[in-house]
């Protein structure tokens, strides 16, 4: 049986179950493991010797939180991350995750209505971690993220996208053509329908789904190697 | 410069700083990373093919929480953990961490005034994860942990201890002779003074200490390899 690609609704149901009374996970725990998986995926493909400068682009929702956690771990791994987060989420957790990055002396680009700061940051980066939109994204892409997606694409930098490439419809992919075209994708929990035809290196993270939950949602997850937090789908024959 | 071995007071100061306004970490985050490091250490030394049955012994304090997180990750890694936790901590987080283990269908031994349940569990285990006492332990060892330490020692099972072997004085080691004698030790954040003469395989976990904090407390931490969450101190020439 092949791995299941999730609709936006099923992805949301799984998330609710993980954090509900049955799953009992806190957002802190899930973000920590998700962000760690994102950082490890980037570090697997882009070594710090050749790609030390990582621009971590964070959206306004929970995926922005995954990005902040990933930025901190990348700093721990010896990379030089910079954070672009023009609309930080209002939940208290974002303030804490941001403070943790500030304690690591990770530069955070000040919010601006101009495109110049992002353009400059891209010019000083080796790779982009795209944590802008997740599985709850609904088009259209609103400012300032619309121009950001164009700038990131124009930069021609390698891109690692979290869960679903930003600008893609969660179920229909990049049919509108406004989304990023990442080189690497790290799906969390299970891949989303929109990523079925993704052609780059595809990883899976989120090693916190119980067997019972995987069975309930028919996920057919691959086995993670050893005690790793990520597994490459392209190498286990799961790629469609 | 050699790695610094911490007094109980310094270990407490570092913990307070990590979770205070400067560190901004939540207990959920730190326990998740600590427990993951414990599980990965056990899995590094004792493969699931030869040592599938892990008895995770959890104390009443935060280290018991690390143990619960480790048990869950060990379950994810394909081990068959069993939890012995006779006096679960009263904080809400322990209830959540316990529920996460129950969702994994990890057996939890019912609290008992008898020694038989622990004795039986030891007889059905291949290795013990000792998460009973941490750096805030003060002698003497009270019931039911006093008889538990004897039973664990008598079982002759290999032992992986978290942070400081249970029953050891955090600064003076096992001079009273009542503590466990583990084969493996996973120190968290930095090793404790009592572990200076530990002779087994010694690992370090807790890759969340910023450079600034390491400098402030003169920790002289070794470099972690790649994107790993643990580093073996015995292999980096840090062993005294």
PDB file of N, CA and C in Angstrom, chain B residues 153-226:
ATOM      1  N   UNK B 153      19.464  -3.139  40.704  1.00  0.00           N
ATOM      2  CA  UNK B 153      20.854  -3.599  40.766  1.00  0.00           C
ATOM      3  C   UNK B 153      20.920  -5.127  40.725  1.00  0.00           C
ATOM      4  N   UNK B 154      20.047  -5.772  41.534  1.00  0.00           N
ATOM      5  CA  UNK B 154      20.058  -7.246  41.588  1.00  0.00           C
ATOM      6  C   UNK B 154      19.679  -7.888  40.250  1.00  0.00           C
ATOM      7  N   UNK B 155      18.907  -7.162  39.452  1.00  0.00           N
ATOM      8  CA  UNK B 155      18.465  -7.730  38.170  1.00  0.00           C
ATOM      9  C   UNK B 155      19.632  -7.949  37.218  1.00  0.00           C
ATOM     10  N   UNK B 156      20.739  -7.229  37.454  1.00  0.00           N
ATOM     11  CA  UNK B 156      21.939  -7.302  36.607  1.00  0.00           C
ATOM     12  C   UNK B 156      21.662  -6.892  35.152  1.00  0.00           C
ATOM     13  N   UNK B 157      20.536  -6.235  34.922  1.00  0.00           N
ATOM     14  CA  UNK B 157      20.245  -5.730  33.576  1.00  0.00           C
ATOM     15  C   UNK B 157      21.151  -4.542  33.266  1.00  0.00           C
ATOM     16  N   UNK B 158      21.476  -4.324  32.006  1.00  0.00           N
ATOM     17  CA  UNK B 158      22.188  -3.090  31.668  1.00  0.00           C
ATOM     18  C   UNK B 158      21.310  -1.877  31.989  1.00  0.00           C
ATOM     19  N   UNK B 159      21.956  -0.812  32.462  1.00  0.00           N
ATOM     20  CA  UNK B 159      21.236   0.378  32.909  1.00  0.00           C
ATOM     21  C   UNK B 159      21.742   1.602  32.142  1.00  0.00           C
ATOM     22  N   UNK B 160      20.796   2.396  31.658  1.00  0.00           N
ATOM     23  CA  UNK B 160      21.111   3.707  31.085  1.00  0.00           C
ATOM     24  C   UNK B 160      20.527   4.738  32.038  1.00  0.00           C
ATOM     25  N   UNK B 161      21.394   5.539  32.662  1.00  0.00           N
ATOM     26  CA  UNK B 161      20.901   6.534  33.616  1.00  0.00           C
ATOM     27  C   UNK B 161      20.807   7.907  32.985  1.00  0.00           C
ATOM     28  N   UNK B 162      19.777   8.643  33.405  1.00  0.00           N
ATOM     29  CA  UNK B 162      19.571   9.994  32.906  1.00  0.00           C
ATOM     30  C   UNK B 162      20.187  11.001  33.879  1.00  0.00           C
ATOM     31  N   UNK B 163      21.102  11.797  33.401  1.00  0.00           N
ATOM     32  CA  UNK B 163      21.689  12.964  34.075  1.00  0.00           C
ATOM     33  C   UNK B 163      22.621  12.632  35.241  1.00  0.00           C
ATOM     34  N   UNK B 164      22.131  11.881  36.203  1.00  0.00           N
ATOM     35  CA  UNK B 164      22.980  11.425  37.310  1.00  0.00           C
ATOM     36  C   UNK B 164      22.392  10.067  37.733  1.00  0.00           C
ATOM     37  N   UNK B 165      23.222   9.059  37.916  1.00  0.00           N
ATOM     38  CA  UNK B 165      22.666   7.752  38.294  1.00  0.00           C
ATOM     39  C   UNK B 165      21.845   7.886  39.576  1.00  0.00           C
ATOM     40  N   UNK B 166      20.705   7.226  39.622  1.00  0.00           N
ATOM     41  CA  UNK B 166      19.811   7.397  40.777  1.00  0.00           C
ATOM     42  C   UNK B 166      20.443   6.859  42.049  1.00  0.00           C
ATOM     43  N   UNK B 167      20.327   7.661  43.100  1.00  0.00           N
ATOM     44  CA  UNK B 167      20.910   7.331  44.390  1.00  0.00           C
ATOM     45  C   UNK B 167      22.266   7.997  44.608  1.00  0.00           C
ATOM     46  N   UNK B 168      22.876   8.518  43.503  1.00  0.00           N
ATOM     47  CA  UNK B 168      24.158   9.212  43.633  1.00  0.00           C
ATOM     48  C   UNK B 168      23.932  10.623  44.164  1.00  0.00           C
ATOM     49  N   UNK B 169      24.875  11.095  44.952  1.00  0.00           N
ATOM     50  CA  UNK B 169      24.910  12.501  45.294  1.00  0.00           C
ATOM     51  C   UNK B 169      25.337  13.260  44.037  1.00  0.00           C
ATOM     52  N   UNK B 170      24.627  14.352  43.739  1.00  0.00           N
ATOM     53  CA  UNK B 170      24.860  15.070  42.477  1.00  0.00           C
ATOM     54  C   UNK B 170      26.308  15.564  42.388  1.00  0.00           C
ATOM     55  N   UNK B 171      26.901  15.834  43.542  1.00  0.00           N
ATOM     56  CA  UNK B 171      28.278  16.349  43.524  1.00  0.00           C
ATOM     57  C   UNK B 171      29.328  15.325  43.950  1.00  0.00           C
ATOM     58  N   UNK B 172      28.922  14.373  44.794  1.00  0.00           N
ATOM     59  CA  UNK B 172      29.914  13.440  45.341  1.00  0.00           C
ATOM     60  C   UNK B 172      29.803  12.019  44.816  1.00  0.00           C
ATOM     61  N   UNK B 173      28.887  11.816  43.905  1.00  0.00           N
ATOM     62  CA  UNK B 173      28.786  10.495  43.287  1.00  0.00           C
ATOM     63  C   UNK B 173      28.214   9.445  44.212  1.00  0.00           C
ATOM     64  N   UNK B 174      28.629   8.214  44.004  1.00  0.00           N
ATOM     65  CA  UNK B 174      28.030   7.088  44.732  1.00  0.00           C
ATOM     66  C   UNK B 174      28.810   6.743  45.990  1.00  0.00           C
ATOM     67  N   UNK B 175      29.253   7.773  46.728  1.00  0.00           N
ATOM     68  CA  UNK B 175      30.093   7.474  47.897  1.00  0.00           C
ATOM     69  C   UNK B 175      29.317   6.752  48.994  1.00  0.00           C
ATOM     70  N   UNK B 176      27.982   6.963  49.029  1.00  0.00           N
ATOM     71  CA  UNK B 176      27.190   6.250  50.036  1.00  0.00           C
ATOM     72  C   UNK B 176      26.942   4.801  49.620  1.00  0.00           C
ATOM     73  N   UNK B 177      27.189   4.502  48.352  1.00  0.00           N
ATOM     74  CA  UNK B 177      27.094   3.109  47.892  1.00  0.00           C
ATOM     75  C   UNK B 177      25.687   2.597  47.673  1.00  0.00           C
ATOM     76  N   UNK B 178      24.693   3.471  47.770  1.00  0.00           N
ATOM     77  CA  UNK B 178      23.304   3.004  47.605  1.00  0.00           C
ATOM     78  C   UNK B 178      22.788   3.208  46.180  1.00  0.00           C
ATOM     79  N   UNK B 179      23.593   3.861  45.330  1.00  0.00           N
ATOM     80  CA  UNK B 179      23.101   4.219  44.001  1.00  0.00           C
ATOM     81  C   UNK B 179      23.262   3.094  42.989  1.00  0.00           C
ATOM     82  N   UNK B 180      22.608   3.293  41.837  1.00  0.00           N
ATOM     83  CA  UNK B 180      22.760   2.360  40.723  1.00  0.00           C
ATOM     84  C   UNK B 180      24.169   2.493  40.141  1.00  0.00           C
ATOM     85  N   UNK B 181      24.622   1.458  39.455  1.00  0.00           N
ATOM     86  CA  UNK B 181      25.903   1.536  38.735  1.00  0.00           C
ATOM     87  C   UNK B 181      25.614   1.304  37.248  1.00  0.00           C
ATOM     88  N   UNK B 182      25.250   2.379  36.557  1.00  0.00           N
ATOM     89  CA  UNK B 182      24.824   2.220  35.162  1.00  0.00           C
ATOM     90  C   UNK B 182      25.990   1.921  34.216  1.00  0.00           C
ATOM     91  N   UNK B 183      25.646   1.337  33.092  1.00  0.00           N
ATOM     92  CA  UNK B 183      26.624   1.097  32.026  1.00  0.00           C
ATOM     93  C   UNK B 183      26.762   2.313  31.144  1.00  0.00           C
ATOM     94  N   UNK B 184      25.689   3.107  31.074  1.00  0.00           N
ATOM     95  CA  UNK B 184      25.630   4.256  30.169  1.00  0.00           C
ATOM     96  C   UNK B 184      25.028   5.423  30.938  1.00  0.00           C
ATOM     97  N   UNK B 185      25.552   6.608  30.685  1.00  0.00           N
ATOM     98  CA  UNK B 185      25.005   7.817  31.316  1.00  0.00           C
ATOM     99  C   UNK B 185      24.743   8.855  30.232  1.00  0.00           C
ATOM    100  N   UNK B 186      23.552   9.459  30.267  1.00  0.00           N
ATOM    101  CA  UNK B 186      23.254  10.568  29.364  1.00  0.00           C
ATOM    102  C   UNK B 186      23.079  11.819  30.223  1.00  0.00           C
ATOM    103  N   UNK B 187      24.115  12.665  30.218  1.00  0.00           N
ATOM    104  CA  UNK B 187      24.051  13.927  30.952  1.00  0.00           C
ATOM    105  C   UNK B 187      23.259  14.935  30.144  1.00  0.00           C
ATOM    106  N   UNK B 188      22.468  15.740  30.823  1.00  0.00           N
ATOM    107  CA  UNK B 188      21.657  16.737  30.120  1.00  0.00           C
ATOM    108  C   UNK B 188      22.206  18.136  30.379  1.00  0.00           C
ATOM    109  N   UNK B 189      22.362  18.913  29.331  1.00  0.00           N
ATOM    110  CA  UNK B 189      22.903  20.277  29.357  1.00  0.00           C
ATOM    111  C   UNK B 189      24.414  20.253  29.562  1.00  0.00           C
ATOM    112  N   UNK B 190      24.859  19.707  30.691  1.00  0.00           N
ATOM    113  CA  UNK B 190      26.290  19.532  30.978  1.00  0.00           C
ATOM    114  C   UNK B 190      26.373  18.473  32.072  1.00  0.00           C
ATOM    115  N   UNK B 191      27.503  17.737  32.151  1.00  0.00           N
ATOM    116  CA  UNK B 191      27.589  16.684  33.171  1.00  0.00           C
ATOM    117  C   UNK B 191      27.672  17.274  34.572  1.00  0.00           C
ATOM    118  N   UNK B 192      27.289  16.480  35.560  1.00  0.00           N
ATOM    119  CA  UNK B 192      27.285  16.926  36.947  1.00  0.00           C
ATOM    120  C   UNK B 192      28.553  16.430  37.649  1.00  0.00           C
ATOM    121  N   UNK B 193      28.967  17.169  38.666  1.00  0.00           N
ATOM    122  CA  UNK B 193      30.224  16.845  39.357  1.00  0.00           C
ATOM    123  C   UNK B 193      30.301  15.394  39.810  1.00  0.00           C
ATOM    124  N   UNK B 194      29.184  14.881  40.296  1.00  0.00           N
ATOM    125  CA  UNK B 194      29.166  13.505  40.801  1.00  0.00           C
ATOM    126  C   UNK B 194      29.525  12.469  39.748  1.00  0.00           C
ATOM    127  N   UNK B 195      29.404  12.845  38.453  1.00  0.00           N
ATOM    128  CA  UNK B 195      29.653  11.896  37.371  1.00  0.00           C
ATOM    129  C   UNK B 195      31.092  11.955  36.865  1.00  0.00           C
ATOM    130  N   UNK B 196      31.945  12.711  37.559  1.00  0.00           N
ATOM    131  CA  UNK B 196      33.314  12.927  37.063  1.00  0.00           C
ATOM    132  C   UNK B 196      34.078  11.626  36.890  1.00  0.00           C
ATOM    133  N   UNK B 197      33.838  10.685  37.780  1.00  0.00           N
ATOM    134  CA  UNK B 197      34.595   9.438  37.704  1.00  0.00           C
ATOM    135  C   UNK B 197      33.773   8.294  37.126  1.00  0.00           C
ATOM    136  N   UNK B 198      32.694   8.647  36.434  1.00  0.00           N
ATOM    137  CA  UNK B 198      31.862   7.610  35.810  1.00  0.00           C
ATOM    138  C   UNK B 198      32.683   6.865  34.765  1.00  0.00           C
ATOM    139  N   UNK B 199      32.604   5.528  34.796  1.00  0.00           N
ATOM    140  CA  UNK B 199      33.501   4.723  33.959  1.00  0.00           C
ATOM    141  C   UNK B 199      32.836   4.163  32.699  1.00  0.00           C
ATOM    142  N   UNK B 200      31.530   4.305  32.570  1.00  0.00           N
ATOM    143  CA  UNK B 200      30.848   3.707  31.420  1.00  0.00           C
ATOM    144  C   UNK B 200      30.844   4.634  30.210  1.00  0.00           C
ATOM    145  N   UNK B 201      29.977   4.317  29.266  1.00  0.00           N
ATOM    146  CA  UNK B 201      29.837   5.192  28.091  1.00  0.00           C
ATOM    147  C   UNK B 201      29.011   6.401  28.491  1.00  0.00           C
ATOM    148  N   UNK B 202      29.555   7.562  28.207  1.00  0.00           N
ATOM    149  CA  UNK B 202      28.970   8.805  28.700  1.00  0.00           C
ATOM    150  C   UNK B 202      28.579   9.700  27.516  1.00  0.00           C
ATOM    151  N   UNK B 203      27.287  10.025  27.458  1.00  0.00           N
ATOM    152  CA  UNK B 203      26.767  10.872  26.384  1.00  0.00           C
ATOM    153  C   UNK B 203      26.291  12.212  26.961  1.00  0.00           C
ATOM    154  N   UNK B 204      26.185  13.183  26.066  1.00  0.00           N
ATOM    155  CA  UNK B 204      25.637  14.488  26.453  1.00  0.00           C
ATOM    156  C   UNK B 204      24.452  14.800  25.547  1.00  0.00           C
ATOM    157  N   UNK B 205      23.374  15.314  26.131  1.00  0.00           N
ATOM    158  CA  UNK B 205      22.212  15.748  25.367  1.00  0.00           C
ATOM    159  C   UNK B 205      21.742  17.096  25.872  1.00  0.00           C
ATOM    160  N   UNK B 206      20.756  17.639  25.186  1.00  0.00           N
ATOM    161  CA  UNK B 206      20.262  18.964  25.579  1.00  0.00           C
ATOM    162  C   UNK B 206      20.889  20.030  24.694  1.00  0.00           C
ATOM    163  N   UNK B 207      20.679  19.847  23.362  1.00  0.00           N
ATOM    164  CA  UNK B 207      21.303  20.776  22.410  1.00  0.00           C
ATOM    165  C   UNK B 207      20.426  22.019  22.284  1.00  0.00           C
ATOM    166  N   UNK B 208      20.260  22.704  23.397  1.00  0.00           N
ATOM    167  CA  UNK B 208      19.452  23.927  23.385  1.00  0.00           C
ATOM    168  C   UNK B 208      20.130  25.028  24.189  1.00  0.00           C
ATOM    169  N   UNK B 209      21.354  24.784  24.617  1.00  0.00           N
ATOM    170  CA  UNK B 209      22.095  25.805  25.365  1.00  0.00           C
ATOM    171  C   UNK B 209      22.768  26.748  24.366  1.00  0.00           C
ATOM    172  N   UNK B 210      22.432  28.025  24.448  1.00  0.00           N
ATOM    173  CA  UNK B 210      23.019  28.978  23.509  1.00  0.00           C
ATOM    174  C   UNK B 210      24.503  29.181  23.819  1.00  0.00           C
ATOM    175  N   UNK B 211      25.227  29.668  22.809  1.00  0.00           N
ATOM    176  CA  UNK B 211      26.646  29.990  23.010  1.00  0.00           C
ATOM    177  C   UNK B 211      26.812  30.984  24.152  1.00  0.00           C
ATOM    178  N   UNK B 212      25.917  31.963  24.180  1.00  0.00           N
ATOM    179  CA  UNK B 212      26.012  32.993  25.226  1.00  0.00           C
ATOM    180  C   UNK B 212      25.883  32.364  26.612  1.00  0.00           C
ATOM    181  N   UNK B 213      24.950  31.431  26.739  1.00  0.00           N
ATOM    182  CA  UNK B 213      24.755  30.794  28.040  1.00  0.00           C
ATOM    183  C   UNK B 213      25.929  29.874  28.371  1.00  0.00           C
ATOM    184  N   UNK B 214      26.444  29.181  27.371  1.00  0.00           N
ATOM    185  CA  UNK B 214      27.604  28.307  27.590  1.00  0.00           C
ATOM    186  C   UNK B 214      28.808  29.128  28.054  1.00  0.00           C
ATOM    187  N   UNK B 215      28.944  30.329  27.470  1.00  0.00           N
ATOM    188  CA  UNK B 215      30.062  31.196  27.883  1.00  0.00           C
ATOM    189  C   UNK B 215      29.846  31.732  29.292  1.00  0.00           C
ATOM    190  N   UNK B 216      28.628  32.182  29.547  1.00  0.00           N
ATOM    191  CA  UNK B 216      28.318  32.737  30.858  1.00  0.00           C
ATOM    192  C   UNK B 216      28.622  31.742  31.972  1.00  0.00           C
ATOM    193  N   UNK B 217      28.302  30.459  31.729  1.00  0.00           N
ATOM    194  CA  UNK B 217      28.498  29.447  32.766  1.00  0.00           C
ATOM    195  C   UNK B 217      29.787  28.637  32.554  1.00  0.00           C
ATOM    196  N   UNK B 218      30.635  29.091  31.609  1.00  0.00           N
ATOM    197  CA  UNK B 218      31.933  28.404  31.382  1.00  0.00           C
ATOM    198  C   UNK B 218      31.780  26.913  31.128  1.00  0.00           C
ATOM    199  N   UNK B 219      30.852  26.537  30.271  1.00  0.00           N
ATOM    200  CA  UNK B 219      30.534  25.115  30.146  1.00  0.00           C
ATOM    201  C   UNK B 219      31.531  24.327  29.295  1.00  0.00           C
ATOM    202  N   UNK B 220      32.157  25.006  28.305  1.00  0.00           N
ATOM    203  CA  UNK B 220      33.095  24.315  27.393  1.00  0.00           C
ATOM    204  C   UNK B 220      32.494  23.046  26.829  1.00  0.00           C
ATOM    205  N   UNK B 221      31.312  23.191  26.237  1.00  0.00           N
ATOM    206  CA  UNK B 221      30.606  22.038  25.674  1.00  0.00           C
ATOM    207  C   UNK B 221      31.318  21.549  24.419  1.00  0.00           C
ATOM    208  N   UNK B 222      31.314  20.242  24.180  1.00  0.00           N
ATOM    209  CA  UNK B 222      31.880  19.713  22.936  1.00  0.00           C
ATOM    210  C   UNK B 222      30.953  20.038  21.774  1.00  0.00           C
ATOM    211  N   UNK B 223      31.469  19.924  20.546  1.00  0.00           N
ATOM    212  CA  UNK B 223      30.610  20.142  19.389  1.00  0.00           C
ATOM    213  C   UNK B 223      29.787  18.876  19.134  1.00  0.00           C
ATOM    214  N   UNK B 224      28.490  19.060  18.935  1.00  0.00           N
ATOM    215  CA  UNK B 224      27.647  17.925  18.558  1.00  0.00           C
ATOM    216  C   UNK B 224      27.903  17.615  17.082  1.00  0.00           C
ATOM    217  N   UNK B 225      27.883  16.330  16.701  1.00  0.00           N
ATOM    218  CA  UNK B 225      28.103  16.007  15.285  1.00  0.00           C
ATOM    219  C   UNK B 225      26.869  16.339  14.446  1.00  0.00           C
ATOM    220  N   UNK B 226      27.094  16.939  13.273  1.00  0.00           N
ATOM    221  CA  UNK B 226      26.019  17.176  12.306  1.00  0.00           C
ATOM    222  C   UNK B 226      24.770  17.746  12.934  1.00  0.00           C
TER     223      UNK B 226
END
